[in-house]
mmCIF file of C-alpha atoms and ligand atoms in Angstrom:
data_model
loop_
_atom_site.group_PDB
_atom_site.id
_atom_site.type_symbol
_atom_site.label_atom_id
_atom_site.label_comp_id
_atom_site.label_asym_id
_atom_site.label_seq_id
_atom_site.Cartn_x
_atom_site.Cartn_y
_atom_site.Cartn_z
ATOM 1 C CA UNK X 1 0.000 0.000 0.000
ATOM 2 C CA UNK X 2 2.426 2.579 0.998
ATOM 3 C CA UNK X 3 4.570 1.398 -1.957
ATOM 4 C CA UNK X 4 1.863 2.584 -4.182
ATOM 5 C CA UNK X 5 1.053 5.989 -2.195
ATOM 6 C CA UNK X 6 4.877 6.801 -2.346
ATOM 7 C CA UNK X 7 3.979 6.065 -6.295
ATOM 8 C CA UNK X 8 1.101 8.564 -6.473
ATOM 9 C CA UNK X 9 3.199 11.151 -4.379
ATOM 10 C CA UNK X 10 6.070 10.895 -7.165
ATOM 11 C CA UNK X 11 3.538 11.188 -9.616
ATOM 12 C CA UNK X 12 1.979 14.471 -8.355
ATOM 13 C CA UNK X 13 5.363 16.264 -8.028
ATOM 14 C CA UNK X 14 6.111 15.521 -11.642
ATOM 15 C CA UNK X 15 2.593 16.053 -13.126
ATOM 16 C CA UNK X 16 2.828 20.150 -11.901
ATOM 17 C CA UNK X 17 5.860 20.991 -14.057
ATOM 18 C CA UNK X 18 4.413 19.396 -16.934
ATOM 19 C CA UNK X 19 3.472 21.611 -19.778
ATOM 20 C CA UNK X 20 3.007 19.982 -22.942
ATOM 21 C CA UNK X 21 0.709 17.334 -24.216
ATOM 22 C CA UNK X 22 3.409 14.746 -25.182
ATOM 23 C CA UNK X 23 4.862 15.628 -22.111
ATOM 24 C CA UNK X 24 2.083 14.537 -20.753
ATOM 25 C CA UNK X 25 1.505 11.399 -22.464
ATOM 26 C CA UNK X 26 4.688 10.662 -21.172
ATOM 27 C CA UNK X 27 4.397 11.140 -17.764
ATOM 28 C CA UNK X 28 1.145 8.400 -18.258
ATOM 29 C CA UNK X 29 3.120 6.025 -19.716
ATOM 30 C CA UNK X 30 5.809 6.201 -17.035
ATOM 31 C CA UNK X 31 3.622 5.521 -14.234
ATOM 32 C CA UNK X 32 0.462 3.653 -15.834
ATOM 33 C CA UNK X 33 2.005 2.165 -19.419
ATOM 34 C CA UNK X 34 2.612 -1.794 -19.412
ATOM 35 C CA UNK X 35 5.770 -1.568 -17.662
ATOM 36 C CA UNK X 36 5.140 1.757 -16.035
ATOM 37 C CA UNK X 37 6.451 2.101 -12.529
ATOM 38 C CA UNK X 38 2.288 1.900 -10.898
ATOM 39 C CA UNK X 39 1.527 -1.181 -13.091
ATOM 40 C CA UNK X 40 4.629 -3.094 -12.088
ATOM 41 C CA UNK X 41 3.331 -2.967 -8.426
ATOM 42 C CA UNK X 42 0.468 -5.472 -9.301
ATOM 43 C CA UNK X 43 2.817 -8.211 -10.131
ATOM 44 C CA UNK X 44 3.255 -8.359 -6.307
ATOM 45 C CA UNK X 45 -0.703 -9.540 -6.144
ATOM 46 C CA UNK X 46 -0.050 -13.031 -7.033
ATOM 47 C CA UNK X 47 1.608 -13.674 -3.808
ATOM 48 C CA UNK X 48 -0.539 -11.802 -1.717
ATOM 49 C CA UNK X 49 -3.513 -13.713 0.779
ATOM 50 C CA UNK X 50 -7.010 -13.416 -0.424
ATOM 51 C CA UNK X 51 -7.962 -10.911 1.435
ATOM 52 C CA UNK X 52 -5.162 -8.740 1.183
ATOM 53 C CA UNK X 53 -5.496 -9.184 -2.759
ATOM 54 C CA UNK X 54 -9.035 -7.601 -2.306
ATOM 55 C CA UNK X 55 -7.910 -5.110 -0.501
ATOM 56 C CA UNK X 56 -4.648 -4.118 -2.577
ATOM 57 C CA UNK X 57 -6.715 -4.278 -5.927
ATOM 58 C CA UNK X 58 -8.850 -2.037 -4.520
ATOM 59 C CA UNK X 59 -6.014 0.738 -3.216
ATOM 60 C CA UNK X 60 -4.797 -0.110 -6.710
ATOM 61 C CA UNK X 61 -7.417 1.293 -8.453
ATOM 62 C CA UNK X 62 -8.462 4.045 -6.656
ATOM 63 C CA UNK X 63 -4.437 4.907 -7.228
ATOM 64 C CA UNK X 64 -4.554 4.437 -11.240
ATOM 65 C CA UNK X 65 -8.020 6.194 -11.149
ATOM 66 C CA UNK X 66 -6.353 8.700 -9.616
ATOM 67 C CA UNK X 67 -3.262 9.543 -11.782
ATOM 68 C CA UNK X 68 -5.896 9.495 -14.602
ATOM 69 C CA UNK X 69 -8.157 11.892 -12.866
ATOM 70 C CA UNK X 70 -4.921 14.199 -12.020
ATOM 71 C CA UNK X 71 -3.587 13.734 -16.213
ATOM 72 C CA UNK X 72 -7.034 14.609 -17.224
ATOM 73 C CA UNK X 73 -7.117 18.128 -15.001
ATOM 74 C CA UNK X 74 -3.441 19.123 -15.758
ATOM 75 C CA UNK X 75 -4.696 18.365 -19.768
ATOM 76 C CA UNK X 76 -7.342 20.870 -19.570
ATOM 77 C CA UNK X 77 -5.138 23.097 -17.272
ATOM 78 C CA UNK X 78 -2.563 23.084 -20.339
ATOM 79 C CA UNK X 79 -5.815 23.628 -22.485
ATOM 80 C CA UNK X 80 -7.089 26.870 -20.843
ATOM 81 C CA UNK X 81 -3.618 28.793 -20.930
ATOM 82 C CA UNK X 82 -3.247 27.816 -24.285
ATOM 83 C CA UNK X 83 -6.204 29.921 -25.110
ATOM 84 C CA UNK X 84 -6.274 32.610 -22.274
ATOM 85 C CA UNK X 85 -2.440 33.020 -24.633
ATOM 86 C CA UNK X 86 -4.266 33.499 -28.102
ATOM 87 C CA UNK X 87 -6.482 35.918 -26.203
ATOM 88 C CA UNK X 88 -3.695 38.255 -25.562
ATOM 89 C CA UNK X 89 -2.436 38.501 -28.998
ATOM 90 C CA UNK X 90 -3.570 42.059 -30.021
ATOM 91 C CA UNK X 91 -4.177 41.286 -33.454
ATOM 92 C CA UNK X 92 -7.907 40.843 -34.252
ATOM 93 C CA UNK X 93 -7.752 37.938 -37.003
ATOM 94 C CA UNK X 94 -11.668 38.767 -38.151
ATOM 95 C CA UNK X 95 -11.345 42.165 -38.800
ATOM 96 C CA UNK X 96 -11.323 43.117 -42.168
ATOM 97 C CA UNK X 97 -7.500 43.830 -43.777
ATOM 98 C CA UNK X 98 -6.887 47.673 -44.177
ATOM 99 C CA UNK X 99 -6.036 49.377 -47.357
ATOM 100 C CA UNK X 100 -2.403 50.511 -47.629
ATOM 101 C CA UNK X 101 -2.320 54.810 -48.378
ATOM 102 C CA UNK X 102 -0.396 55.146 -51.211
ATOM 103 C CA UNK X 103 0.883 58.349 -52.068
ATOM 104 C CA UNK X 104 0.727 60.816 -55.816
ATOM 105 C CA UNK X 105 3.089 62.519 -57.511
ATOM 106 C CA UNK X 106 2.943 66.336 -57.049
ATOM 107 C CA UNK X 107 1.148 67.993 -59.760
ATOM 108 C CA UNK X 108 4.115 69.694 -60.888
ATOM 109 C CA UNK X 109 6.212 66.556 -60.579
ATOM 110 C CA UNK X 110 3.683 65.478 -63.193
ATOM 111 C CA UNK X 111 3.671 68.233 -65.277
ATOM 112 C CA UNK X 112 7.685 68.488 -64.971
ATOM 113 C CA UNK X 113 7.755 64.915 -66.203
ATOM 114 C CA UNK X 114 5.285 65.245 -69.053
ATOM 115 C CA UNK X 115 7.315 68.391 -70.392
ATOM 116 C CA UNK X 116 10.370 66.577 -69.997
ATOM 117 C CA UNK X 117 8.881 63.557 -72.461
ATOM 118 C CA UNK X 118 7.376 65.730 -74.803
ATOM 119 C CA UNK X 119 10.431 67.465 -75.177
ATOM 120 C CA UNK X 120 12.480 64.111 -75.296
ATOM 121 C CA UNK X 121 10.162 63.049 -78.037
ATOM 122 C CA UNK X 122 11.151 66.500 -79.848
ATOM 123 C CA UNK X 123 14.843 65.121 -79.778
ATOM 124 C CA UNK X 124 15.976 67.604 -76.708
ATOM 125 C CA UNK X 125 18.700 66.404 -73.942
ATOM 126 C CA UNK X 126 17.602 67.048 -70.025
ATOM 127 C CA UNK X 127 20.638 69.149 -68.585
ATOM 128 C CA UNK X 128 20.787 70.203 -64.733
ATOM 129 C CA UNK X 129 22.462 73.160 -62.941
ATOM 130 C CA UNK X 130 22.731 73.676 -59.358
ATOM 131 C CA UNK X 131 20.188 75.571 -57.136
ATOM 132 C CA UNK X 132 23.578 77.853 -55.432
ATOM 133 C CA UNK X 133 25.151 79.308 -58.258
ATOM 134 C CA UNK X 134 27.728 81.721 -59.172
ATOM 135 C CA UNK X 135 26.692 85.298 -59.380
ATOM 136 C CA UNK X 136 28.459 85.296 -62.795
ATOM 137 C CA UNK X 137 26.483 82.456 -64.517
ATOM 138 C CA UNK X 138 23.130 83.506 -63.213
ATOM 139 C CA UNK X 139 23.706 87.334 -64.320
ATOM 140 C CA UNK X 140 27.258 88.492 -66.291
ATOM 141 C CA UNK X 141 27.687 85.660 -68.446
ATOM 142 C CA UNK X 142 23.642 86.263 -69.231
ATOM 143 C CA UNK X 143 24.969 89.613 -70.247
ATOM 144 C CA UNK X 144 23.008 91.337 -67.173
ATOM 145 C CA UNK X 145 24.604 94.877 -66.727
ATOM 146 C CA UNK X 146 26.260 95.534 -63.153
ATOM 147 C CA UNK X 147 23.349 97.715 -62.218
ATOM 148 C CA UNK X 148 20.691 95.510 -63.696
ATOM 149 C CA UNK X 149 17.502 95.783 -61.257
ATOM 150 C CA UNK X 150 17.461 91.575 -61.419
ATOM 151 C CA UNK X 151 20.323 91.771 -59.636
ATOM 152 C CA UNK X 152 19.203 93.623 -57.187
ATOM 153 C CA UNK X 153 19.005 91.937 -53.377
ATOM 154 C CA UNK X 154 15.469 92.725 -53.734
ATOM 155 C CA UNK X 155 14.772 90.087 -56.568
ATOM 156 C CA UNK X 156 17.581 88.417 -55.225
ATOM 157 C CA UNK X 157 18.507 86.318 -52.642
ATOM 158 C CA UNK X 158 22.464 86.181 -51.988
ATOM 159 C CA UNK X 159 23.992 83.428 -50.484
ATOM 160 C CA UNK X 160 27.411 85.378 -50.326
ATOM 161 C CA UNK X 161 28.820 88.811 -51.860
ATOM 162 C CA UNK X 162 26.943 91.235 -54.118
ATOM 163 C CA UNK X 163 28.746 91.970 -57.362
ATOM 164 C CA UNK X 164 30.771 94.807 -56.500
ATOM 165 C CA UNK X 165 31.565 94.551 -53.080
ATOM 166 C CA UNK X 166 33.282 91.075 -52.672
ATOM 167 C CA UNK X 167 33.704 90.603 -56.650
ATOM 168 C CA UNK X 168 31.003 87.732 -58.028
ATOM 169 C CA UNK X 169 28.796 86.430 -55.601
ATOM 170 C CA UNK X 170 26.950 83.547 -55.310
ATOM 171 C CA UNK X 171 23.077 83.550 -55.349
ATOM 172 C CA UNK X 172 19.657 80.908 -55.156
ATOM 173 C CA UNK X 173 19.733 81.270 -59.056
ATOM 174 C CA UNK X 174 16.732 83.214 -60.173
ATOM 175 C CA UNK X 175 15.770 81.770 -62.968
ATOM 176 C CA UNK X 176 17.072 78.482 -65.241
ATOM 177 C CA UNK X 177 19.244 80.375 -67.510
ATOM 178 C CA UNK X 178 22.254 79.655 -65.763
ATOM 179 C CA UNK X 179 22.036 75.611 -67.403
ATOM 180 C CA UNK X 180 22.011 77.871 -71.002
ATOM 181 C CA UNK X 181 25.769 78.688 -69.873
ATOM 182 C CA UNK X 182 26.433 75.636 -68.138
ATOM 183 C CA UNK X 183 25.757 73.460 -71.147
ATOM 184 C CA UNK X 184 27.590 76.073 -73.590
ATOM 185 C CA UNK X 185 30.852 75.563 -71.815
ATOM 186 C CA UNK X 186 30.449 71.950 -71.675
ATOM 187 C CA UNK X 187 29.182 71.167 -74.801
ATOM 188 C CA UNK X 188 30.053 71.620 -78.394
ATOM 189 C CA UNK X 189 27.055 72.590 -81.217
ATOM 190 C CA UNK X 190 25.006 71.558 -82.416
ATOM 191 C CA UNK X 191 23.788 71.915 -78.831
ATOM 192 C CA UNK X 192 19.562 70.809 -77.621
ATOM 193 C CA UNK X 193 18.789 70.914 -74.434
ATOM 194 C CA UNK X 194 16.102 71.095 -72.116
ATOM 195 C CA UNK X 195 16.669 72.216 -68.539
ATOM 196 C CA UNK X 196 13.856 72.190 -66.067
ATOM 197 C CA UNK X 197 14.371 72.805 -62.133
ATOM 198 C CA UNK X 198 13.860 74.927 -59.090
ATOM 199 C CA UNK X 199 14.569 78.680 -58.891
ATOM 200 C CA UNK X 200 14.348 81.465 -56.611
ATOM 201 C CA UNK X 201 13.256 84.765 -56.014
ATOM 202 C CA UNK X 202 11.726 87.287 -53.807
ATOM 203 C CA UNK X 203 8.481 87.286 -54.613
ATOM 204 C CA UNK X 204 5.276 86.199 -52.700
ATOM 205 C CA UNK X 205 1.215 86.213 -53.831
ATOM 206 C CA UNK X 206 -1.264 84.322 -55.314
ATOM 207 C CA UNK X 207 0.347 83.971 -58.831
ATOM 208 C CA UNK X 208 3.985 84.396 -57.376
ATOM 209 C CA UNK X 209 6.010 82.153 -55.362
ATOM 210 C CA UNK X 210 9.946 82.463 -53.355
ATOM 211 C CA UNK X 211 10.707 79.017 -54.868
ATOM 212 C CA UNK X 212 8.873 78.155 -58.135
ATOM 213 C CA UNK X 213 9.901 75.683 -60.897
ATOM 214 C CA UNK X 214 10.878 76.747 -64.783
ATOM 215 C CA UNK X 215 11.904 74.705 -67.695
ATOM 216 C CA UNK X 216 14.564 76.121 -70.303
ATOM 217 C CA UNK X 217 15.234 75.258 -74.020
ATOM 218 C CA UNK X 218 18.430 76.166 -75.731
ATOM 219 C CA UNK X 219 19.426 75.272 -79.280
ATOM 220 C CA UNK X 220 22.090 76.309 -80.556
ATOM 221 C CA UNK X 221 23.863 74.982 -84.384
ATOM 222 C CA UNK X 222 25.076 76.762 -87.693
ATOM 223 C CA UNK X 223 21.564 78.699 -89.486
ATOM 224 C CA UNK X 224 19.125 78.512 -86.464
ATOM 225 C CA UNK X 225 16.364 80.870 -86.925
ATOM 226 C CA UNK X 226 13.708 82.364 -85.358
ATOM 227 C CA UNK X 227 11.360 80.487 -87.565
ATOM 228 C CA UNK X 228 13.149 77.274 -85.518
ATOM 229 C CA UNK X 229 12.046 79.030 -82.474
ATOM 230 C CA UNK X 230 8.785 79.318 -83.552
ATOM 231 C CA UNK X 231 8.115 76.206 -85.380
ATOM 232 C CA UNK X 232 9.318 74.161 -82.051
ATOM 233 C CA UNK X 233 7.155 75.817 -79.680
ATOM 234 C CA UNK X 234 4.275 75.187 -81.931
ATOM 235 C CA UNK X 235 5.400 71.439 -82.092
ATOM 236 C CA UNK X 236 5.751 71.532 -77.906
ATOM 237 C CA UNK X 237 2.476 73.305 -77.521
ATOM 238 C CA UNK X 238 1.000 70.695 -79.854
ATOM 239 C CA UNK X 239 2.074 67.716 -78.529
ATOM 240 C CA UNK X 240 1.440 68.697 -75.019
ATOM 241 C CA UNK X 241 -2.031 70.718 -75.078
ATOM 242 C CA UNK X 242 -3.636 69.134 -78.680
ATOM 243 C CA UNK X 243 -3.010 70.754 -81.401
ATOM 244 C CA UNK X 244 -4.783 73.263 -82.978
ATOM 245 C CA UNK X 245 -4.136 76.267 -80.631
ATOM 246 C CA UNK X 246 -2.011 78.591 -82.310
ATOM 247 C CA UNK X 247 0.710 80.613 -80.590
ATOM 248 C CA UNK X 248 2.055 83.864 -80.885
ATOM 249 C CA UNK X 249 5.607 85.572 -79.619
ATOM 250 C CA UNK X 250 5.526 89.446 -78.501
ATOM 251 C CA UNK X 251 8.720 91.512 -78.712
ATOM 252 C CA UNK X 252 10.302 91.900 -75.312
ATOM 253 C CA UNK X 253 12.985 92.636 -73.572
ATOM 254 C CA UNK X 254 15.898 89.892 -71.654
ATOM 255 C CA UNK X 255 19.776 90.989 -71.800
ATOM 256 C CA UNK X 256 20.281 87.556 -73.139
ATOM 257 C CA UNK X 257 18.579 87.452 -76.215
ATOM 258 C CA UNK X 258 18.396 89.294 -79.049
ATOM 259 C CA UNK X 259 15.294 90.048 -80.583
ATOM 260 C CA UNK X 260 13.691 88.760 -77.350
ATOM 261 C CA UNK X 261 9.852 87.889 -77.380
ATOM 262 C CA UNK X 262 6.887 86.695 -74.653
ATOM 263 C CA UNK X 263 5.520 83.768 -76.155
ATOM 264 C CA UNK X 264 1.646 83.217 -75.518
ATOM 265 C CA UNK X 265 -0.409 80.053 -76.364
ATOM 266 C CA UNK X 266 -4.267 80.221 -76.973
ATOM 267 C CA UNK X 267 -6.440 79.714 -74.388
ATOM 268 C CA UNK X 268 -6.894 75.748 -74.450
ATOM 269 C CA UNK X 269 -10.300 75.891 -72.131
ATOM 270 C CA UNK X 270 -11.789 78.588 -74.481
ATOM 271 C CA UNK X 271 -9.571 77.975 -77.762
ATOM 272 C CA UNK X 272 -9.579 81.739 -77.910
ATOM 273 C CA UNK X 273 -13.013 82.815 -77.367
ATOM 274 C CA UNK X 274 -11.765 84.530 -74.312
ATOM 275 C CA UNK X 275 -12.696 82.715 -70.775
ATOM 276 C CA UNK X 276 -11.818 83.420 -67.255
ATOM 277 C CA UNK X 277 -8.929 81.640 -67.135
ATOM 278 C CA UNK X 278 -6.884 83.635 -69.691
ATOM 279 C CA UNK X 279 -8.653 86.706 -68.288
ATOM 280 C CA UNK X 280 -10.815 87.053 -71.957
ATOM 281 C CA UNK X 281 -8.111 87.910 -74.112
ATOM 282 C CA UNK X 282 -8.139 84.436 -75.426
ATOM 283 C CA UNK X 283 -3.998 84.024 -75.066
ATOM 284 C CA UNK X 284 -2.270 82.501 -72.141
ATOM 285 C CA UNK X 285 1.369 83.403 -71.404
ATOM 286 C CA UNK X 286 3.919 80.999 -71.234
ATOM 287 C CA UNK X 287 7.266 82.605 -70.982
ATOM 288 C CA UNK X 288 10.284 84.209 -72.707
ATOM 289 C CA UNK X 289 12.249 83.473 -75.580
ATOM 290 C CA UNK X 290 14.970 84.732 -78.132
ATOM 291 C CA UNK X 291 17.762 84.556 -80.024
ATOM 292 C CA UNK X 292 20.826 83.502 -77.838
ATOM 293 C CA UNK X 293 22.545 87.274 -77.694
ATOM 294 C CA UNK X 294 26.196 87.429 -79.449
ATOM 295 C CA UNK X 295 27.479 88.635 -76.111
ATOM 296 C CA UNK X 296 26.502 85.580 -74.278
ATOM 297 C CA UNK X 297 28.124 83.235 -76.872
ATOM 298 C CA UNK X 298 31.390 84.908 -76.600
ATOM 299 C CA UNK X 299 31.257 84.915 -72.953
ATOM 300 C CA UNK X 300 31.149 80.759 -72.950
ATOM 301 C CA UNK X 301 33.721 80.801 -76.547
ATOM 302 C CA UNK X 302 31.124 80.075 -79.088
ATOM 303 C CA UNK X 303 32.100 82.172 -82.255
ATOM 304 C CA UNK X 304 28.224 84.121 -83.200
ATOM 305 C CA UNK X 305 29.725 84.847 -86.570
ATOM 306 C CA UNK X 306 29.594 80.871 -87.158
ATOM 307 C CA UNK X 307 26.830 79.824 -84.727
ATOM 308 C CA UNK X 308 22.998 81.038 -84.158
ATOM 309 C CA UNK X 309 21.110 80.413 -81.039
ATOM 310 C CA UNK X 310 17.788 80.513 -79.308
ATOM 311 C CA UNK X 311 16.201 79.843 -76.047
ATOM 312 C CA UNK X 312 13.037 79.622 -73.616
ATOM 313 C CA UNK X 313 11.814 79.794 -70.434
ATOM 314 C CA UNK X 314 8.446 79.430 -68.582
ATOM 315 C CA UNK X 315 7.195 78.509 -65.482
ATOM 316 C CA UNK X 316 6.059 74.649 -65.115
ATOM 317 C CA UNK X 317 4.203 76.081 -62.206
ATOM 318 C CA UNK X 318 2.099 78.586 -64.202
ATOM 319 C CA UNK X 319 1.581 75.225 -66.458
ATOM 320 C CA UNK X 320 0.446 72.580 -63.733
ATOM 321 C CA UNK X 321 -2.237 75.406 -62.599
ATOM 322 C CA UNK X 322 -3.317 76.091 -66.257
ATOM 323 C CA UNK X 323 -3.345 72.498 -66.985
ATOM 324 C CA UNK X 324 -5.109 71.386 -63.427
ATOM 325 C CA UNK X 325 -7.302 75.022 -62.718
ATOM 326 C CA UNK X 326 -5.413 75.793 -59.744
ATOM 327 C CA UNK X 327 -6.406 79.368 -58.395
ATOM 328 C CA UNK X 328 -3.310 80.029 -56.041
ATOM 329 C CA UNK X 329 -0.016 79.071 -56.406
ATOM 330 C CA UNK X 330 0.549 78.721 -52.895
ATOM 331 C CA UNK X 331 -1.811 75.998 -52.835
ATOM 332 C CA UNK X 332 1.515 73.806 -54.118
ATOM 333 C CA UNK X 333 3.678 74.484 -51.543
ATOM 334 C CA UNK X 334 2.334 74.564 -48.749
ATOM 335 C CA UNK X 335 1.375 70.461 -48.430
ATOM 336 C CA UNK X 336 -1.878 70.226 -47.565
ATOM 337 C CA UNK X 337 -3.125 66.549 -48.097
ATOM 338 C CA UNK X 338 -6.788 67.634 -48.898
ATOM 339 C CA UNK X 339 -5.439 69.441 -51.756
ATOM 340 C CA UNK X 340 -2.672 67.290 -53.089
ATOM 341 C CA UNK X 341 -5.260 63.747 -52.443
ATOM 342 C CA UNK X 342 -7.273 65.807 -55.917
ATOM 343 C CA UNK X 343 -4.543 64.942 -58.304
ATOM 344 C CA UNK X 344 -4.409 60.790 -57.977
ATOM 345 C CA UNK X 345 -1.880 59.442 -60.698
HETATM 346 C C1 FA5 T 1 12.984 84.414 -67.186
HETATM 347 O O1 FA5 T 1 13.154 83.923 -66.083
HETATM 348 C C2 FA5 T 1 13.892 84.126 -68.319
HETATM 349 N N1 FA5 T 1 15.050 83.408 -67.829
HETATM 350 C C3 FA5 T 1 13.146 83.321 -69.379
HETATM 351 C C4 FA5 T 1 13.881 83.256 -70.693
HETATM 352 C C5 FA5 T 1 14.655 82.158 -70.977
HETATM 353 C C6 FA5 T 1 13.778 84.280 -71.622
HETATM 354 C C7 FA5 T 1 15.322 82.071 -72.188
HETATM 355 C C8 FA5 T 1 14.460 84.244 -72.812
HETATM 356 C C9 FA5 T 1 15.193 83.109 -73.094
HETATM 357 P P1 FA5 T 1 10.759 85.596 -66.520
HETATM 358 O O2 FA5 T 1 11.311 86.337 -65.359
HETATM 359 O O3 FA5 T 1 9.714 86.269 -67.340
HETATM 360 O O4 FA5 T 1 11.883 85.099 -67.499
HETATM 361 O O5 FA5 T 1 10.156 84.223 -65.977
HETATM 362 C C10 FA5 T 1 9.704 83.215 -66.858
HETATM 363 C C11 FA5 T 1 8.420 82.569 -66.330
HETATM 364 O O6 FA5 T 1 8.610 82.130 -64.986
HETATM 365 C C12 FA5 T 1 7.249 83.526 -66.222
HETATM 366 O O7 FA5 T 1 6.590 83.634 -67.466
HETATM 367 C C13 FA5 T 1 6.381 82.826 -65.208
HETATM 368 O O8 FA5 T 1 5.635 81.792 -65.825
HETATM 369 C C14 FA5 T 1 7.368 82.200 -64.281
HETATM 370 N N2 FA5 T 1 7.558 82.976 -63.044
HETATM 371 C C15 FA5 T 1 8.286 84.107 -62.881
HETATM 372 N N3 FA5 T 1 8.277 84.500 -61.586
HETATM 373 C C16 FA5 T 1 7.528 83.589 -60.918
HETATM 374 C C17 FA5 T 1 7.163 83.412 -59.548
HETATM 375 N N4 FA5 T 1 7.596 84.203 -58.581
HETATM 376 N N5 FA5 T 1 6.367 82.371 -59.225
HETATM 377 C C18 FA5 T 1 5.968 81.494 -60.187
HETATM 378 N N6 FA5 T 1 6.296 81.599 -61.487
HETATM 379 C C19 FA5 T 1 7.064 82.626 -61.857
#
């Protein structure tokens, strides 16, 4: 008897540090298997009295029922942590899966990548110039005069110098002209390039930004003419707005051309008729343009007795707010979600 209460007492202090089902299963074949340590105790029956037989089968079984009672509780013990544990995970494995945000390009990434294929498609090169540049590419190789207003600090924001005090300075470049001089001096003609990128200046309302974006053209070979100019803005304003809307240049006035002209596009929400958004005159204004001036070839080496020249420049901002009907063109900048959520790609 007491052999098989010292058995049940060895059991119990094993059965509490159990904590897996095969562990488990085990444990019941150790003590209650064929030759399990509980089982082996009723060989001793056979040479026990009658009476003490009875009585020993009896303590017997109430010890086997036992250890099966005690496997059968630590079982669903093991059971209930196992779920009280997947109750803790956080995740919640029936809700439904939520949508990943994904984000748009800017509109005037957009529009700066749509110029840059048309003009791709025209046969142009993409050249780049640096946001800090030299006083002297962004003004005196453009043939700006010392006293130019442009170069005032005004319009201007210096990053070191003013010319005249510490010789050239260097300036947030003003406009994308700069890349015209850049490419000059490190190409050789025939020269077509396209240019767009960020430039700076110090101006601030609804139809003016500090930092705004503008896109130059420069070709330069033997016999370029104005007609060229012409004829590839037409092609450009073609390809990009439909064709059909005619364009026109105005003279005017930039130190690095020569004859210099605005060039204006036709209203393409009204196709002329005149409509609020080119303020009924039925022309919208892109930008500037000209014939590269002889002063600026000489200043990168390029003989103007042998080579002709022209160039643009407009504002892809201007163009994402024509193309899009944006009202301010603050709106851009200032990254508002609720606005920038409108233009999906
Ligand atoms: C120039 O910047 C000349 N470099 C363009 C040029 C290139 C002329 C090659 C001749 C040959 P302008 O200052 O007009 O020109 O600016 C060109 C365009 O930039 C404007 O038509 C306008 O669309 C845009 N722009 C000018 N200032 C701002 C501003 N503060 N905010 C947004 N867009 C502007």
């Amino acid at each position: 008897m007491s052999a098989l209460e010292q058995q049940l007492e060895a059991f119990r202090q094993q059965v509490t540090s159990v904590d897996s089902e095969a562990d488990l299963q085990q444990l019941k074949v150790a003590f209650l298997g064929k030759k399990g340590s509980v089982s082996q105790l009723r060989r001793q029956m056979g040479k026990m009295k009658p009476e003490e037989r009875k009585a020993f089968g009896a303590a017997f079984n109430r010890c086997k029922n036992q250890i099966e009672s005690e496997l059968e509780d630590r079982r669903k013990h093991l059971d209930q942590q196992a779920r009280l544990r997947d109750l803790e995970r956080t995740e919640d494995l029936t809700m439904p899966p939520t949508r990943p945000r994904f984000g748009t390009l800017h509109p005037i990434t957009r529009t700066r990548r749509e110029l840059l294929a048309t003009f791709r498609r025209l046969g142009f090169d993409v050249a780049e110039g640096p946001h800090i540049e030299h006083e002297a590419y962004n003004f005196d190789a453009l043939n700006f005069q010392p006293e130019h207003p442009a170069r005032d600090e005004q319009d201007t924001f210096f990053v070191r110098g003013q010319h005249g005090e510490e010789g050239s300075g260097i300036v947030l470049r003003t406009h994308t002209s700069p890349v015209q001089i850049r490419s000059m001096l490190t190409r050789q003609p025939p020269i077509r390039v396209v240019a767009p990128g960020t430039v700076f200046r110090r101006d601030d309302d609804p139809t003016h930004s500090p930092m705004f974006h503008q896109i130059e053209g420069l070709y330069v070979d033997r016999d370029v003419s104005m007609a060229d100019l012409k004829a590839t803005l037409l092609q450009f304003t073609s390809a990009f707005f439909g064709t059909g809307l005619d364009i026109r240049l105005r003279p005017s006035f930039f130190p690095f051309v020569e004859p210099g002209a605005e060039f204006d596009m036709q209203c393409p929400f009204c196709r002329g008729d005149g409509c609020n958004v080119c303020k009924t005159t039925g022309w919208i204004e892109l930008g500037g343009s000209g014939m590269v001036h002889p002063a600026v070839f000489e200043s990168v080496g390029i003989d103007p007795e042998e080579y002709t020249g022209w160039a643009f420049g407009f504002g892809i901002d201007r163009m994402a707010m024509l193309l899009h009907g944006i009202p301010d063109l603050r709106l851009m900048f200032d990254g508002d979600v609720r606005f920038l959520e409108q233009f999906p790609c």
